[in-house]
PDB file of C-alpha atoms in Angstrom:
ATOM      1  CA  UNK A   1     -18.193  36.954  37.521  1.00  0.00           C
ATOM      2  CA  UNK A   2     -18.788  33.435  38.940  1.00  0.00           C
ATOM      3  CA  UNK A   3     -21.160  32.416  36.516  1.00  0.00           C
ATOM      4  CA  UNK A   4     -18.460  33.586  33.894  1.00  0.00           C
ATOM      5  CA  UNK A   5     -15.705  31.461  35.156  1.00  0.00           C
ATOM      6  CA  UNK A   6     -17.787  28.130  35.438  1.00  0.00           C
ATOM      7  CA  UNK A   7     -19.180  28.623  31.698  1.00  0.00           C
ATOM      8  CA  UNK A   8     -15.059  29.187  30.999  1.00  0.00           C
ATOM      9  CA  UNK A   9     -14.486  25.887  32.529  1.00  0.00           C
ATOM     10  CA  UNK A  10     -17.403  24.071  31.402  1.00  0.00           C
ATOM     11  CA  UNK A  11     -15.651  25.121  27.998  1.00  0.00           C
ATOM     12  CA  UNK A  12     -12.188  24.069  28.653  1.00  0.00           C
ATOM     13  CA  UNK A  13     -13.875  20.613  30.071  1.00  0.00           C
ATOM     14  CA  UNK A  14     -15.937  19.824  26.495  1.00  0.00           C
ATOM     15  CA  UNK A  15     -12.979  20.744  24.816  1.00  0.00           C
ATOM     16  CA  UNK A  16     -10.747  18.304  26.713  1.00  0.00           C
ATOM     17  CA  UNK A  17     -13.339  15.685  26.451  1.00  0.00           C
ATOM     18  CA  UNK A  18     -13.684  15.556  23.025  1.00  0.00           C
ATOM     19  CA  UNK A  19     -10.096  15.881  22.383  1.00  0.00           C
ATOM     20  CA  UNK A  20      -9.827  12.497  24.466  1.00  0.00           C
ATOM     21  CA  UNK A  21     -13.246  11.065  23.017  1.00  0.00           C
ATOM     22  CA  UNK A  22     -11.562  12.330  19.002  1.00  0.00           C
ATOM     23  CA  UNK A  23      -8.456   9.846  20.188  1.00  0.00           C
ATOM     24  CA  UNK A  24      -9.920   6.929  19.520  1.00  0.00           C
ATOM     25  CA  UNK A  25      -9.771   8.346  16.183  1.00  0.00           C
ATOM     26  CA  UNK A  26      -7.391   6.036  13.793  1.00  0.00           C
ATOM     27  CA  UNK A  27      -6.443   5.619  10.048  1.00  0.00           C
ATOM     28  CA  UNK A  28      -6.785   2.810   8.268  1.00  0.00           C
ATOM     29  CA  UNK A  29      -3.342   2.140   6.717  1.00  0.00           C
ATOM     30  CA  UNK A  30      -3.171   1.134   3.330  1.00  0.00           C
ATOM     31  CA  UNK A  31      -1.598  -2.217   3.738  1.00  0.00           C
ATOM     32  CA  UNK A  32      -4.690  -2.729   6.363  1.00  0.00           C
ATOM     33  CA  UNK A  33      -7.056  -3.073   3.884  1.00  0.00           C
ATOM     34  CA  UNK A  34      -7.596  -6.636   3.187  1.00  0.00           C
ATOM     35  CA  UNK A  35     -11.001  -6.700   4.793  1.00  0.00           C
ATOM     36  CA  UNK A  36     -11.900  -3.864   2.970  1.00  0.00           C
ATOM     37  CA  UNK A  37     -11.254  -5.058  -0.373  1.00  0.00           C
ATOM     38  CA  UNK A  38     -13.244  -8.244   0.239  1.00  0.00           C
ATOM     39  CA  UNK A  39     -15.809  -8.646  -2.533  1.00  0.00           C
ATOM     40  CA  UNK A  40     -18.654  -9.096   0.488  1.00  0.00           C
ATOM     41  CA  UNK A  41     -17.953  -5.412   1.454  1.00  0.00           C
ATOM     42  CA  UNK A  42     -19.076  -4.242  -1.978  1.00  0.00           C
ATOM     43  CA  UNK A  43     -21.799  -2.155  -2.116  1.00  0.00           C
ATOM     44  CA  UNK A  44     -23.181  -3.667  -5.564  1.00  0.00           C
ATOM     45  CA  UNK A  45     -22.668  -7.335  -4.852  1.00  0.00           C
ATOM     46  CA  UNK A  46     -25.956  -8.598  -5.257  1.00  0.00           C
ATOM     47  CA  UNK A  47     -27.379  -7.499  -8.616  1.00  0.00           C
ATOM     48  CA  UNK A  48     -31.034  -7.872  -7.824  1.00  0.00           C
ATOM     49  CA  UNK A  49     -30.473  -5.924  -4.915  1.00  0.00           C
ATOM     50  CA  UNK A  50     -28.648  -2.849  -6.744  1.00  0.00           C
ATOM     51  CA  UNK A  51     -31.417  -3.327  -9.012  1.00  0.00           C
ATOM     52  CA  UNK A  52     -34.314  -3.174  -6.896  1.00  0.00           C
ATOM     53  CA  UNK A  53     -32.512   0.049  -5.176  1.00  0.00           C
ATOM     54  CA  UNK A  54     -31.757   2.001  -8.448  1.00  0.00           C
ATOM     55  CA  UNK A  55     -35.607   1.565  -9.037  1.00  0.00           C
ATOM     56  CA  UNK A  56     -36.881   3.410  -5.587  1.00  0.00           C
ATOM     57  CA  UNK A  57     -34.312   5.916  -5.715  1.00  0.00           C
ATOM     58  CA  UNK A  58     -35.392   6.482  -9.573  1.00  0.00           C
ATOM     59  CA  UNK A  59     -38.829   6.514  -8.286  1.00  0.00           C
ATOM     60  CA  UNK A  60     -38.208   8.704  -5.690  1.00  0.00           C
ATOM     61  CA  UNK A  61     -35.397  11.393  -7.087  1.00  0.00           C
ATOM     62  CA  UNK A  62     -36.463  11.249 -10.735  1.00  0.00           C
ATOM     63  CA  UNK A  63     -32.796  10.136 -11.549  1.00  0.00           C
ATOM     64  CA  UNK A  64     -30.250   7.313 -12.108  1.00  0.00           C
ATOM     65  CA  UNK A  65     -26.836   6.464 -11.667  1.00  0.00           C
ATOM     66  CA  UNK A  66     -23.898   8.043 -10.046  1.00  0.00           C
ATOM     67  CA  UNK A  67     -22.932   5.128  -7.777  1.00  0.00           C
ATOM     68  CA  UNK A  68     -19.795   4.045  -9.101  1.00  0.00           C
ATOM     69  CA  UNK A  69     -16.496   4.667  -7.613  1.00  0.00           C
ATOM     70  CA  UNK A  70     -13.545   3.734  -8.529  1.00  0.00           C
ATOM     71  CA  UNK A  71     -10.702   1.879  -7.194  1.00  0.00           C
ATOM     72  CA  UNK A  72     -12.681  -0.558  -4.527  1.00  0.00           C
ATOM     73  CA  UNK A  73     -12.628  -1.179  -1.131  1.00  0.00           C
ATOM     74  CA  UNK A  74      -8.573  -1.474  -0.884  1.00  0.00           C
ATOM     75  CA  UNK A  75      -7.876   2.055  -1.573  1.00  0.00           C
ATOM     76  CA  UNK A  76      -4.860   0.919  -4.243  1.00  0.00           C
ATOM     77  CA  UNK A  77      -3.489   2.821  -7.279  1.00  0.00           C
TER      78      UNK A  77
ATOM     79  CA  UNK B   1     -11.271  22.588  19.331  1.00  0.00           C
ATOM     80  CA  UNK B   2     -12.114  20.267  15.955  1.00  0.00           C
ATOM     81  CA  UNK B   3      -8.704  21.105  15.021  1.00  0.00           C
ATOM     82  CA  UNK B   4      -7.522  19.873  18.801  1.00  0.00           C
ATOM     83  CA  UNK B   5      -9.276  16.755  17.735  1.00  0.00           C
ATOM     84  CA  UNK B   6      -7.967  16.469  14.294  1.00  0.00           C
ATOM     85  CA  UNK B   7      -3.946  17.375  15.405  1.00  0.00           C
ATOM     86  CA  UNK B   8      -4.513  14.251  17.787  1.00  0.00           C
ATOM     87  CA  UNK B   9      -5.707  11.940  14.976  1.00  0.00           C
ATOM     88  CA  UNK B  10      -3.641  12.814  12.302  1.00  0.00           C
ATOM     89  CA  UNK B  11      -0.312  12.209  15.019  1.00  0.00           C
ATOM     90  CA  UNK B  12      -1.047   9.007  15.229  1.00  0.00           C
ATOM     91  CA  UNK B  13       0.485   8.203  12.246  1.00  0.00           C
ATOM     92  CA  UNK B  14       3.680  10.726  11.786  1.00  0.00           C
ATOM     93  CA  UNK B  15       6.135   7.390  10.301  1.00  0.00           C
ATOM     94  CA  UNK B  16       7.372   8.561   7.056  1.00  0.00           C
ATOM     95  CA  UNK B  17       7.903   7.072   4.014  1.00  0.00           C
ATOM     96  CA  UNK B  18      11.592   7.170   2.767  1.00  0.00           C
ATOM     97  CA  UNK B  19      11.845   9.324  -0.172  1.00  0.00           C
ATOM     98  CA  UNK B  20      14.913   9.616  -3.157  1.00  0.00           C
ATOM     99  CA  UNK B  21      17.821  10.291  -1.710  1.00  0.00           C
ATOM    100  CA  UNK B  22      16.729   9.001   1.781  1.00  0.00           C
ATOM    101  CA  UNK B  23      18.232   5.548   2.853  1.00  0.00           C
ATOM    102  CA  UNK B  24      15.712   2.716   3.046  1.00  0.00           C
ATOM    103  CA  UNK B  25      15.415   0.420   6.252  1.00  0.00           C
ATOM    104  CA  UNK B  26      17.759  -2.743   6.687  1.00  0.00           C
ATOM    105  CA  UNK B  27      14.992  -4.587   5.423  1.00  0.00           C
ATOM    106  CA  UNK B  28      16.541  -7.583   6.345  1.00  0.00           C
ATOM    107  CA  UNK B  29      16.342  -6.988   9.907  1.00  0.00           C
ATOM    108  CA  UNK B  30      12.467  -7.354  10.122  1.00  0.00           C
ATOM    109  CA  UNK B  31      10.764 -10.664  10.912  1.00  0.00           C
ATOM    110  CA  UNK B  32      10.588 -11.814   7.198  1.00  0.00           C
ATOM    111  CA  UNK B  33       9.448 -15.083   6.252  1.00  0.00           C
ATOM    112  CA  UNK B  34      10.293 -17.192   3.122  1.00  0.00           C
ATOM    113  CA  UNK B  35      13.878 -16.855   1.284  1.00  0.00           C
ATOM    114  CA  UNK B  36      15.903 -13.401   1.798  1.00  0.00           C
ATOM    115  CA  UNK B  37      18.101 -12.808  -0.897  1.00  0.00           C
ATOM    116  CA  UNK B  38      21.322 -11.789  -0.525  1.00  0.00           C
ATOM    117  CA  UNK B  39      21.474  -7.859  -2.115  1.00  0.00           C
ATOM    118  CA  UNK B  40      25.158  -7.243  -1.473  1.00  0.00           C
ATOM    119  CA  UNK B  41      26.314  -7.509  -4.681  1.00  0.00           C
ATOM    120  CA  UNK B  42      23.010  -5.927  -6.481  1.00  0.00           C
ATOM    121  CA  UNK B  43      23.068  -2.888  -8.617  1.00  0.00           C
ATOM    122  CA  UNK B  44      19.776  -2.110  -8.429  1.00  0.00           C
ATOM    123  CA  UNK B  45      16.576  -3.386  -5.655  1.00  0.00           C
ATOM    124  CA  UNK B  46      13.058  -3.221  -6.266  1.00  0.00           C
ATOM    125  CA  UNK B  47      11.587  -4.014  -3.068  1.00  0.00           C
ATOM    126  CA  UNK B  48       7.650  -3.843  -3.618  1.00  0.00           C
ATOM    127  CA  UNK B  49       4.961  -4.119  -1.183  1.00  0.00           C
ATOM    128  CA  UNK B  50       2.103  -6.143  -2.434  1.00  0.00           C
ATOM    129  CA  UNK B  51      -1.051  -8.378  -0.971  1.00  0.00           C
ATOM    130  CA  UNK B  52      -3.477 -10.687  -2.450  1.00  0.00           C
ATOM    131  CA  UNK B  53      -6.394  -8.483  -2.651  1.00  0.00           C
ATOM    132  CA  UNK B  54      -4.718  -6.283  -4.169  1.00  0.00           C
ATOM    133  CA  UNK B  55      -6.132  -6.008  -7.954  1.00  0.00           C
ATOM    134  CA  UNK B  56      -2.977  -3.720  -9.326  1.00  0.00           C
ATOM    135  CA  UNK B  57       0.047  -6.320  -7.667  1.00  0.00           C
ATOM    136  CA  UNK B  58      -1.756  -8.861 -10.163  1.00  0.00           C
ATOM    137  CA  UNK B  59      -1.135  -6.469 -13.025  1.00  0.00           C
ATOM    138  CA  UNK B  60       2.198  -6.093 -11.609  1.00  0.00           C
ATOM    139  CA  UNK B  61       3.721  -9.928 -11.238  1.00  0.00           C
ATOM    140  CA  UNK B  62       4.210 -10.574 -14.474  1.00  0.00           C
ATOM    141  CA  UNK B  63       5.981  -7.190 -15.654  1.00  0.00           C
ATOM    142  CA  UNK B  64       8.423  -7.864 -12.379  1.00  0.00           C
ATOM    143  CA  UNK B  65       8.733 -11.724 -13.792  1.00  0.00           C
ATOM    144  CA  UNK B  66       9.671  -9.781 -17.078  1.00  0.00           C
ATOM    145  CA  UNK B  67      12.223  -7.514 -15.419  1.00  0.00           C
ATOM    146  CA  UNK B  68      13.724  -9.902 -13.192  1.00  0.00           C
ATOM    147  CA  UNK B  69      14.314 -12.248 -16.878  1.00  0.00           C
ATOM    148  CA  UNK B  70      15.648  -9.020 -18.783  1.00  0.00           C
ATOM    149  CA  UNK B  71      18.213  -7.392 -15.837  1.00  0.00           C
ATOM    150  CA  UNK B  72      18.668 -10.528 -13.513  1.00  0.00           C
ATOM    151  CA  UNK B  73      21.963 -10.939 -14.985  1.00  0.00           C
ATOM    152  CA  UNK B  74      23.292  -7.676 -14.860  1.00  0.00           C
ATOM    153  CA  UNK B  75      22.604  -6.806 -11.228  1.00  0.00           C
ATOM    154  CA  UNK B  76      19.132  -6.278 -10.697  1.00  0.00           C
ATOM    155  CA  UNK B  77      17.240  -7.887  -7.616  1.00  0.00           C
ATOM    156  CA  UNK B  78      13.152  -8.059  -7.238  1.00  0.00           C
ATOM    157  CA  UNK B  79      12.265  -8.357  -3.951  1.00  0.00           C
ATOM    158  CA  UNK B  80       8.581  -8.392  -3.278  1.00  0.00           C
ATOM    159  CA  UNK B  81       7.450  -8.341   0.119  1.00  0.00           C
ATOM    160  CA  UNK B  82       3.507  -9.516   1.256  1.00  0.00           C
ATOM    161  CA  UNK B  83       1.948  -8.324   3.898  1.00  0.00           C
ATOM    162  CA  UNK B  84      -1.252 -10.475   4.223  1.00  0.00           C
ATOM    163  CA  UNK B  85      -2.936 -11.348   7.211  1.00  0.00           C
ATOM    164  CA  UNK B  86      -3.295 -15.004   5.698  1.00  0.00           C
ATOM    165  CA  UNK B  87      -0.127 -16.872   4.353  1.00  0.00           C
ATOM    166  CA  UNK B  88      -2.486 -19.297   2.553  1.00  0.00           C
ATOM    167  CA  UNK B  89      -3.853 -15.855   0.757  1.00  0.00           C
ATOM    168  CA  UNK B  90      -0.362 -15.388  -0.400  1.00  0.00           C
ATOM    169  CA  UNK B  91       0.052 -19.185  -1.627  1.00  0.00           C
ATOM    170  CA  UNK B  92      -2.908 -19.021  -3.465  1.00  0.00           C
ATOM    171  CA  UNK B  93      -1.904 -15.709  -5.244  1.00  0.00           C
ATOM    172  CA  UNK B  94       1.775 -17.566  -5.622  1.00  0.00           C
ATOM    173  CA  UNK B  95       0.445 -20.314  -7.301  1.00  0.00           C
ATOM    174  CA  UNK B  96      -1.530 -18.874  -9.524  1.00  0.00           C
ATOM    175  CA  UNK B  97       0.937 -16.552 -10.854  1.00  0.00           C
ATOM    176  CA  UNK B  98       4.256 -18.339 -10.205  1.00  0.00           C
ATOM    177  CA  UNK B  99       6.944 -15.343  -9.941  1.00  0.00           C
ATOM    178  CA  UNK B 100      10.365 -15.658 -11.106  1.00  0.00           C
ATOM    179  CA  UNK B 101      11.447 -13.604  -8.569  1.00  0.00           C
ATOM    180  CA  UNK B 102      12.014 -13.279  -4.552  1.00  0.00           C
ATOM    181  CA  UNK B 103       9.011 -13.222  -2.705  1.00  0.00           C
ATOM    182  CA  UNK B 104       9.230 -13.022   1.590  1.00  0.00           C
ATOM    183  CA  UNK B 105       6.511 -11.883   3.834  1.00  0.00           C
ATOM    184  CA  UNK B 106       6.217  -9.191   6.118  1.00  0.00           C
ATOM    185  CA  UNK B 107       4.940 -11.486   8.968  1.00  0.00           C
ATOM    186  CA  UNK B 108       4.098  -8.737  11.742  1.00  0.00           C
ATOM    187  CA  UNK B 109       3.833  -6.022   9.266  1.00  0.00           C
ATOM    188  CA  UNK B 110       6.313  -4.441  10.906  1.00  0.00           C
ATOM    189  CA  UNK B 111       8.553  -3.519   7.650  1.00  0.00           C
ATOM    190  CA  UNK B 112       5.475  -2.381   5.621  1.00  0.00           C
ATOM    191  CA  UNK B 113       4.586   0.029   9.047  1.00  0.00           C
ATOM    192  CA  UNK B 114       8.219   1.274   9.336  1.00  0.00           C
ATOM    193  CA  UNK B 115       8.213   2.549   5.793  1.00  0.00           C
ATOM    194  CA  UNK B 116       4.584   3.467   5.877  1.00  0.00           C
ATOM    195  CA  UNK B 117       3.600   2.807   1.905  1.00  0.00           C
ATOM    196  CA  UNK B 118       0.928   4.995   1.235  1.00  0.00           C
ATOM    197  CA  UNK B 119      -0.819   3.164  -1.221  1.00  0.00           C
ATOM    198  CA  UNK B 120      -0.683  -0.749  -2.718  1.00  0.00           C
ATOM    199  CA  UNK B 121       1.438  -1.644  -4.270  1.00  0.00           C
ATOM    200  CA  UNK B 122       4.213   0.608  -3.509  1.00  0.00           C
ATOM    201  CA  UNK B 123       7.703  -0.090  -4.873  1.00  0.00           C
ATOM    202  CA  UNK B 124      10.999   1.474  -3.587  1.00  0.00           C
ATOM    203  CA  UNK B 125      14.237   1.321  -6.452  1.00  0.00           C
ATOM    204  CA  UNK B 126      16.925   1.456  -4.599  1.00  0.00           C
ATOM    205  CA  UNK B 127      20.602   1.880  -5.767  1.00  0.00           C
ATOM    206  CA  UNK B 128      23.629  -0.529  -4.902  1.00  0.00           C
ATOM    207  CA  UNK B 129      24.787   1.639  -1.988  1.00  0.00           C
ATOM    208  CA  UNK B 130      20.458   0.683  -0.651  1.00  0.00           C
ATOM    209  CA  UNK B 131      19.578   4.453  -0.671  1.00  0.00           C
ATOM    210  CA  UNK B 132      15.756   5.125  -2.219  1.00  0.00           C
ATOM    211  CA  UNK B 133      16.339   6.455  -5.445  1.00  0.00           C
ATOM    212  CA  UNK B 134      12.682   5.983  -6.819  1.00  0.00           C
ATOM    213  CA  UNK B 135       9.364   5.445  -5.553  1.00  0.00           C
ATOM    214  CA  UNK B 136       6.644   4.053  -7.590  1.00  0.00           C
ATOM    215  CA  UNK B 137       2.793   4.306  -5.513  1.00  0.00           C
ATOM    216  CA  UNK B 138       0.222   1.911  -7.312  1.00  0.00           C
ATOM    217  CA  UNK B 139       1.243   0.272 -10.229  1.00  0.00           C
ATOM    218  CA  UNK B 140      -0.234   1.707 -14.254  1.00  0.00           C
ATOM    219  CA  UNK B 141       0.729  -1.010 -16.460  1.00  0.00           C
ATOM    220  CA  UNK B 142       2.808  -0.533 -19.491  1.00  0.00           C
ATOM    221  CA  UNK B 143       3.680   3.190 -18.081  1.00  0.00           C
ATOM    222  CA  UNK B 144       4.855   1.726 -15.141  1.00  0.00           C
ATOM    223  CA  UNK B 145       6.877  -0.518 -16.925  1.00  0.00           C
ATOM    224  CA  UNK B 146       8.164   1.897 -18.808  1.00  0.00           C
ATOM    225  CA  UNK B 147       9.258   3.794 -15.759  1.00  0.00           C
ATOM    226  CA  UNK B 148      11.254   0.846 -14.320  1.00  0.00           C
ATOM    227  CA  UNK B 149      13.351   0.580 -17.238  1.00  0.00           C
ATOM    228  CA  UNK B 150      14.398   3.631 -17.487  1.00  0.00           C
ATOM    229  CA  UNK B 151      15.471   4.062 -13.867  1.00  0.00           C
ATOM    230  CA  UNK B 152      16.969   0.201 -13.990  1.00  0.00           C
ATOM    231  CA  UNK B 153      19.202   1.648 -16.820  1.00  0.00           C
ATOM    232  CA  UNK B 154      19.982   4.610 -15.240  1.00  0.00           C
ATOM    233  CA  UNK B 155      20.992   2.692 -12.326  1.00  0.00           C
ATOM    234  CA  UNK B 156      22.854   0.562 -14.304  1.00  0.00           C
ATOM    235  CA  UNK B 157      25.087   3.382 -16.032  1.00  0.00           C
ATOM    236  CA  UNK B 158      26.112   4.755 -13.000  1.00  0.00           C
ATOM    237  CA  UNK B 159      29.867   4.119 -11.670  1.00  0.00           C
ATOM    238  CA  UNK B 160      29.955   2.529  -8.322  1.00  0.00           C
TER     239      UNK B 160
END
């Protein structure tokens, strides 16, 4: 009976903990984005570098591509 | 207790964006730098939310230069409202592109928050009595273009 009620609040305690931990939580806005959309943040801004990874991941996977995405960092359109 | 988690995230950010019909924010009571125009006697805003690194406003500038040229005269009003972090971001996008057309900036990002655009560019048409009658999220070119013309004349026709 004891042992029943301290796993109930050890529940109720994890669940209120990570409902205050989960605040921190936040959304980017789209007019915050500026950083974002900086050309350093791209993934595939150093060709050699893209190159030399699409090489060991062909090596390793037996297969190419699929990287893209579209838009960019800023999230527009 | 995910969902606990997720209810408390996504409430953070309950601001809505005005839709038709709804009126749009005195925009002229937010801290806006640079030139305010006077909208009284406009028949139809366009008040668009754009930044520098944003590729589609680019695409944008000139078809709003156009627009501004074509309808100026008969009522219409471009307002286009920044909301960069840098102001010398903004003059650098200025100068390059030179707009015909009213450009302020949304210094504290307060305006852009208080209608909460969900995606850039986003531009609100509003009618002469300032009440959202379109909303336009991200900008498609010649399709967009299209689009304002059409609700600029329809605007237009209407009887005060």
């Amino acid at each position: 009976m004891k042992q029943a009620a301290v796993r109930r609040a050890f529940c109720a305690g994890a669940a209120l903990l990570s409902a205050f931990l989960a605040g921190g939580c936040t959304t980017v806005q789209p007019w915050q984005r500026g950083n974002l959309a900086d050309y350093t943040m791209r993934a595939d801004r150093d060709a050699l570098h893209t190159a030399m990874s699409e090489h060991v991941y062909f090596s390793r996977e037996a297969s190419s591509g699929g990287r893209g995405v579209g838009g960019g960092g800023c999230g527009c359109n | 207790m995910l969902w606990l988690a997720l209810g408390i995230c996504a409430g953070r950010s309950a601001v809505a964006t005005p839709q038709p019909g709804q009126p749009f924010p005195d925009w002229r009571a937010y801290e806006l730098a640079g030139d305010v125009p006077d909208t009284q006697a406009a028949k139809v805003v366009i008040v668009d939310f754009w930044a520098s690194w944003c590729a589609p406003c680019k695409q944008s500038f000139p078809i709003y230069d156009q627009l501004q040229r074509e309808y100026g005269a008969k009522g219409v009003v471009i307002v286009a409202v920044n909301i960069d972090d840098d102001p010398r971001a903004m003059q650098r996008f200025l100068d390059r592109l030179r707009p015909g057309f009213a450009v302020v900036r949304d210094v504290a990002q307060k305006l852009v928050a208080a209608v909460a655009v969900p995606a850039m560019p986003t531009a609100f048409v509003l009618d002469r009595r300032g009440i959202v009658r379109f909303v336009h999220e991200g900008f498609f070119g010649e399709r967009t273009r299209a689009e304002y013309v059409a609700e600029i004349e329809t605007l237009l026709s209407e009887n005060p």
